[in-house]
Every structure is written in C-alpha cells, then in structure tokens.
XYZ file of C-alpha atoms in Angstrom:
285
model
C -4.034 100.467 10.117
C -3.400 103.797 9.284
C -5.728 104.037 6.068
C -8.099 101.676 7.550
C -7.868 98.346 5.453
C -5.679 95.800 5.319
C -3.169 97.295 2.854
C -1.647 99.526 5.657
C -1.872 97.295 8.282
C 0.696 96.884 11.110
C 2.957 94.236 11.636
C 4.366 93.970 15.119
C 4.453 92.263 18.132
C 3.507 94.320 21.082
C 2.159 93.936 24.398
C 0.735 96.972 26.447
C 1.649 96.246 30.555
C 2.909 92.441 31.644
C 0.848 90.859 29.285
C -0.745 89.162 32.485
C -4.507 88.964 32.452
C -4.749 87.617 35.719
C -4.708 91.043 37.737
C -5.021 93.773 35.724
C -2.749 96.624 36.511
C -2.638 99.051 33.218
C -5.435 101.080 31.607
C -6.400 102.890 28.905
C -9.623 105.499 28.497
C -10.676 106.703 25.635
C -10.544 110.347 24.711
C -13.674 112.161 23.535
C -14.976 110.895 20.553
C -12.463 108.595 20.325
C -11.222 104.538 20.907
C -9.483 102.796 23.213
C -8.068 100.428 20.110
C -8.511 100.792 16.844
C -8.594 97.997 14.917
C -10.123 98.768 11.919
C -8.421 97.220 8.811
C -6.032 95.430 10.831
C -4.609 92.105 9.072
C -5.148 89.289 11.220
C -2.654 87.501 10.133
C 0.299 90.302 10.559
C 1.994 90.971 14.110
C 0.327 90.124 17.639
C -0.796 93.085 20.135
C -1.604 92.093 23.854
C -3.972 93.926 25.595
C -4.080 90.996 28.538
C -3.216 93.271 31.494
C -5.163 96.389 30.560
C -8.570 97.482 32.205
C -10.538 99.287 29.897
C -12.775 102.524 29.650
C -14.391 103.806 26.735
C -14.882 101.035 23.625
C -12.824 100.005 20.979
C -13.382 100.536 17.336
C -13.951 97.109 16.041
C -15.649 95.690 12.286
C -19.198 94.215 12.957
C -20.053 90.951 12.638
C -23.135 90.398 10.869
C -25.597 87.926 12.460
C -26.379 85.426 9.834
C -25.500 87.331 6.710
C -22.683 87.209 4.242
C -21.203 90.633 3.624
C -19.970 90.561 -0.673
C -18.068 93.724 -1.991
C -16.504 94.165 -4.785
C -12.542 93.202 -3.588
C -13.890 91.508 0.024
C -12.301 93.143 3.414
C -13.139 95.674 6.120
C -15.715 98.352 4.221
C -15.150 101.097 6.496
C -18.337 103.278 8.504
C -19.211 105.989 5.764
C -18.459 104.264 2.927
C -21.600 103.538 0.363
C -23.178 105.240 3.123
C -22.365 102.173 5.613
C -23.470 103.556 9.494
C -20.397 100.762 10.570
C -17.632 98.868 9.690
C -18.283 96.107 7.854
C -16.380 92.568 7.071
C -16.772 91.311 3.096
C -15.717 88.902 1.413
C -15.697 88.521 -2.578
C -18.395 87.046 -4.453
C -16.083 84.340 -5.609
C -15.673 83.298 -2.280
C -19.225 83.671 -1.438
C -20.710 81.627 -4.204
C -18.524 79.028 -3.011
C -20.234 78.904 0.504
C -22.612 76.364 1.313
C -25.174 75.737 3.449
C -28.570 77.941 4.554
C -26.954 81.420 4.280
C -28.250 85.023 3.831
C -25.945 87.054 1.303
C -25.843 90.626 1.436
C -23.977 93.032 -1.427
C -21.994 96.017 -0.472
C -21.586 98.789 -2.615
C -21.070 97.913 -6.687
C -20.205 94.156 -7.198
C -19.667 93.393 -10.938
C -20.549 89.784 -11.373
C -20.004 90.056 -15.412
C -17.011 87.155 -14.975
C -19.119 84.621 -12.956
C -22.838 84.472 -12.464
C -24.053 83.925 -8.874
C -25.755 80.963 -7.850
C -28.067 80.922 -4.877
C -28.121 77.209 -3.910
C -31.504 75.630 -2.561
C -32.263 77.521 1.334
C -30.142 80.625 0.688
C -31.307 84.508 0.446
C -29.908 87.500 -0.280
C -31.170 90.889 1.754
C -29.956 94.411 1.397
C -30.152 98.292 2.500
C -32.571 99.175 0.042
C -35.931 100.522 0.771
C -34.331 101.615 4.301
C -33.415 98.527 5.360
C -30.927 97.812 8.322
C -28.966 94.213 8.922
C -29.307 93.107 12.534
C -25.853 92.621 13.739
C -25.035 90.490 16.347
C -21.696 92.036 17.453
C -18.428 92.948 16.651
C -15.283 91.171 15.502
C -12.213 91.314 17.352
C -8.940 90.282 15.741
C -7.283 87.085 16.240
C -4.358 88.660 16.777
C -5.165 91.052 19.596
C -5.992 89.504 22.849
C -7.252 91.559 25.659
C -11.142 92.542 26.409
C -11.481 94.772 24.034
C -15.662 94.762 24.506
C -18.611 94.082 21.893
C -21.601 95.827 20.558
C -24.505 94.886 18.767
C -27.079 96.498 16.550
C -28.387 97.658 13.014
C -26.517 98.433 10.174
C -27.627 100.732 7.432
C -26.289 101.629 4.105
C -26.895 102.492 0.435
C -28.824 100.060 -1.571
C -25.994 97.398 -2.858
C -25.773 97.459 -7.114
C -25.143 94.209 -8.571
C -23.665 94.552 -12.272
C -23.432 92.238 -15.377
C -22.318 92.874 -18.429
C -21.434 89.450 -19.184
C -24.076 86.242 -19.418
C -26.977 85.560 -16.870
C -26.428 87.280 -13.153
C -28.238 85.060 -10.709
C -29.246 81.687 -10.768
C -31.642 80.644 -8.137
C -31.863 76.793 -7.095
C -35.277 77.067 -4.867
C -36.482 77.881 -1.452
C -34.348 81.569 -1.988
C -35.465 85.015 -0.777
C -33.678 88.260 -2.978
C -34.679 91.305 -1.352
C -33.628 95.365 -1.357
C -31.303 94.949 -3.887
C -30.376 97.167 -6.936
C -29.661 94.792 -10.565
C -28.059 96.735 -13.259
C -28.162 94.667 -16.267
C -26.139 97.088 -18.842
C -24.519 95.399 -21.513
C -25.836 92.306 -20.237
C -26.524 89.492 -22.186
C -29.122 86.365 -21.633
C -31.084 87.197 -18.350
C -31.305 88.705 -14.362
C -33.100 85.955 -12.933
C -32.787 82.302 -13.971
C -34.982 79.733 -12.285
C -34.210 76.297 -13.606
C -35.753 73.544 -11.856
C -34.165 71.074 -14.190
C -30.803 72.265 -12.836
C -28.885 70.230 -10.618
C -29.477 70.764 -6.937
C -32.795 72.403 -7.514
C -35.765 72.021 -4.676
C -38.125 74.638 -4.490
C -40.078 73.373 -1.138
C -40.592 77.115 0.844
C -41.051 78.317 -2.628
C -38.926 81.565 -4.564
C -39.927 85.529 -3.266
C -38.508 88.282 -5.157
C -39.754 91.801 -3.261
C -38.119 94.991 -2.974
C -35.725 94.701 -5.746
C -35.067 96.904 -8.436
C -34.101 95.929 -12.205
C -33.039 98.016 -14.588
C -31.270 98.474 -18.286
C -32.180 95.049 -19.426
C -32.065 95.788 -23.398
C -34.359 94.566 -26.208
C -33.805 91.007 -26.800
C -32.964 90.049 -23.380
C -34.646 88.848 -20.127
C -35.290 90.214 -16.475
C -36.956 86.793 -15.106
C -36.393 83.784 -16.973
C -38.021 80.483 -15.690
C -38.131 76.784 -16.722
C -39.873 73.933 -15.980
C -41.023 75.265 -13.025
C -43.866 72.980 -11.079
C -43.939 75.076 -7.603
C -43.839 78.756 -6.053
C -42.584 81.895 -7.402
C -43.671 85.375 -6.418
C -42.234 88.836 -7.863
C -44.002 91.382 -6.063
C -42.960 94.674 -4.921
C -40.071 95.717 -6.518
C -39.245 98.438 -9.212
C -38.701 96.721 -12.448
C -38.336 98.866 -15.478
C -36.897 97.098 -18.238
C -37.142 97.090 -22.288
C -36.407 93.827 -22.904
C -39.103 90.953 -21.881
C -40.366 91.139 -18.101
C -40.920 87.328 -17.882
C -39.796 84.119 -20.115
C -41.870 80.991 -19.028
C -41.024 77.513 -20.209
C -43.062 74.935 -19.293
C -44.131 73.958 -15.806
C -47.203 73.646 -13.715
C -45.936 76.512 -10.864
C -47.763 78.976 -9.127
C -46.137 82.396 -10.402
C -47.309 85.620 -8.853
C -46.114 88.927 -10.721
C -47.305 92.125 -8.958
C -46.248 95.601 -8.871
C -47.329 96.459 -5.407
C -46.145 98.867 -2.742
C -42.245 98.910 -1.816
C -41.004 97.087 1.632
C -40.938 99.724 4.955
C -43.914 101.786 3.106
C -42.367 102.588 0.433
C -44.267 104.347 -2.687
C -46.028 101.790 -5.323
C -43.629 100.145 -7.205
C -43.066 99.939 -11.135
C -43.450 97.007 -13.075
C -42.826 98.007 -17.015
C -41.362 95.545 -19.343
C -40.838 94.289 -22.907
C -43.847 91.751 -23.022
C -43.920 88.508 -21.182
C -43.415 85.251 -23.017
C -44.978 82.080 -22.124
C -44.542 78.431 -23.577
C-alpha cells in the first residue's frame, strides 16, 4: 500500500518466480534499512501475491499481532509504527466491533477513541491495559496477509506507545460487569454526562468473583454534577488505587451493597511518581 493503510491498497494478482514452493529457485534480500515485502496496510481481501518459490534474506515488514489483546482505534485497521508514538505496526479494530466480542479478552485503546455514541461494556473476565505509565504489550508475532503466501518470517516482542485517550461527551463511558482489570489508560470525560465508571451488580451478566482493580488510570474533566466512579449494589471487591484522578465533580457514588471498596492514591505502575486523587466529595447511601 503505498500510504500504508488499506485505502491505497493494491489489487493484483502476482506471483514472484514459478509460484512452486517445493524447490525454491528465486530470492529476494533486503536492502539496508529496508524489507523484503512490505505489507503494511495491505487489504486482505484485494488481489493475491505469491511469494511460494522465493528464498528469503532480510525480514519483511509485517503488522503485529498482539498476544491476547484487542487493539481499538478510533476507525479500526493497520495503525502504522510512529503513529501516537506506536514503536510497530499495529492491527485495530473499532470499538463497535470490540464491544461486541465475547469471551475472556484484554482490550487495549489506540490513540483517541470517542465512545460519546455507545458506552463500552466490559463483560464479566475481560480487562483493558494500555501504554501509559511506560507500559509495553507483549506481542506474540506478526501477521501475515491471507493473501500473500510465501515465508515471509515472524517476530515477536514489546510494543510501546502513547497512553490511549478514551473520550465521552455523551452518557456513561464504561460499564464494568465484574472480575475486570482497567489499567494505563487516559479517560477524558469533557462534556460528559452521567459517569466514567459504572459498576452495577444488579446488571445483567454481572459476577464479580476475582473482584474489580482500577490502577494506573487517569481521569480527568468530569464537571460538577457528574461522577468519576459510580457503584451499585455492590456485595464484593473493588479497588481504585494508583491512578491520577483529578476531577470536580464527585470522586465516588455508592449505592447500597456490602463490598469491599479500596480507594487509594498511591504510587503510579513502573515507579511512577505518587498519584493524585482530588475529587468533588464522595457520596455514599
């Protein structure tokens, strides 16, 4: 792809030697500082490339493939090395499509994600993690398009980047259903309306058994008259501890329950400076 996403992809069939992968008689080396393939914002679903026959020295630029963790931007896709300070390509997908995933997954947000239309819902056994407080995802390799065949190599590692922003200026962002982990994420509540955090046990699908950490987060621009952490009914775990939460409205809103909630300023994650916790008041009833 010549800009390096999906909207200048290629879309042709072509096959580099017989297209034979049974005795490899073609190469390709890649110049300094550069790829054997590129296939960075390829569409998978536009043209086939055969790489069968070829032999290859050097490695190929290729999107990483997370290990374990969802990848949400703002419009999905490749998020190319360099951008919001990403160390290397990166596969997304929307938070529509996320929120729609199910099972035990780990969520992670890439640059600004607005989430004003939709609230997200964590359901019971899923996280989200980030790049804040210098935090790296452990990858566990690299994707290779469906459409190119050939052994085009894999790598593995960390990936770094700038601390993803989650936005709302609509009604409550997150709603967490029990047994979640949010950490090293930025939650800009301007123009936001109702509250950050919701933690409902009475909601459907709720079970709490590991218990609810918030750490390493920071909150911010939650007005008078709304809520940063907003629980109900809760009868198990919930700790907020080291995260930078500077808010006017009120801190906490509890209603009812028998829970064990732990609210702490602390030190940041990866030994970080102390953290901030400065809010409205706290209400509890």
């Amino acid at each position: 792809s010549s800009g390096g996403t999906t909207a200048t992809s290629a879309n042709a069939n072509f096959t580099f030697g017989d297209g034979d992968a049974t005795v490899l008689q073609s190469s390709i080396t890649a110049a300094s500082g550069g790829y054997t393939v590129n296939t960075i914002g390829l569409d998978p679903t536009l043209g086939n490339y055969d790489f069968d026959d070829v032999a290859f020295t050097g490695s190929a630029n290729l999107a990483s493939a997370v290990g374990g963790v969802v990848m949400i931007s703002q419009d999905g896709g490749v998020i190319a090395a360099g951008t919001n300070g990403l160390s290397a390509a990166v596969t997304t997908v929307t938070a529509a499509q996320a929120d729609a995933m199910t099972g035990t997954l780990t969520f992670a947000f890439v640059g600004t994600v607005d989430l004003s239309a939709t609230p997200f819902t964590l359901d019971s056994g899923q996280s989200i993690t980030g790049f804040g407080n210098g935090s790296s995802i452990i990858t566990s390799g690299t994707i290779q398009p469906i459409n190119v065949q050939g052994n085009l190599g894999a790598t593995g590692g960390n990936v770094t980047g700038n601390e993803g922003v989650v936005k709302s200026t609509g009604g409550d962002t997150l709603q967490l259903l029990g047994s979640n982990q949010v950490r090293d994420t930025a939650f800009d509540f301007t123009g936001g309306s109702g509250s950050v955090f919701t933690i409902d046990q009475n909601a459907g699908g709720f079970s709490n058994v590991g218990g609810i950490v918030i750490q390493g987060v920071t909150v911010s621009n939650v007005a008078t008259g709304q809520t940063a952490f907003k629980v109900a009914g809760l009868d198990t775990n919930l700790s907020i501890t080291d995260n930078n939460v500077n808010v006017a409205g009120t801190l906490l809103d509890v209603d009812g329950g028998a829970g064990n909630i732990t609210v702490t300023r602390g030190t940041l994650p990866n030994s970080g400076p102390a953290g901030t916790l400065t809010g409205g008041g706290i209400s509890i009833a």
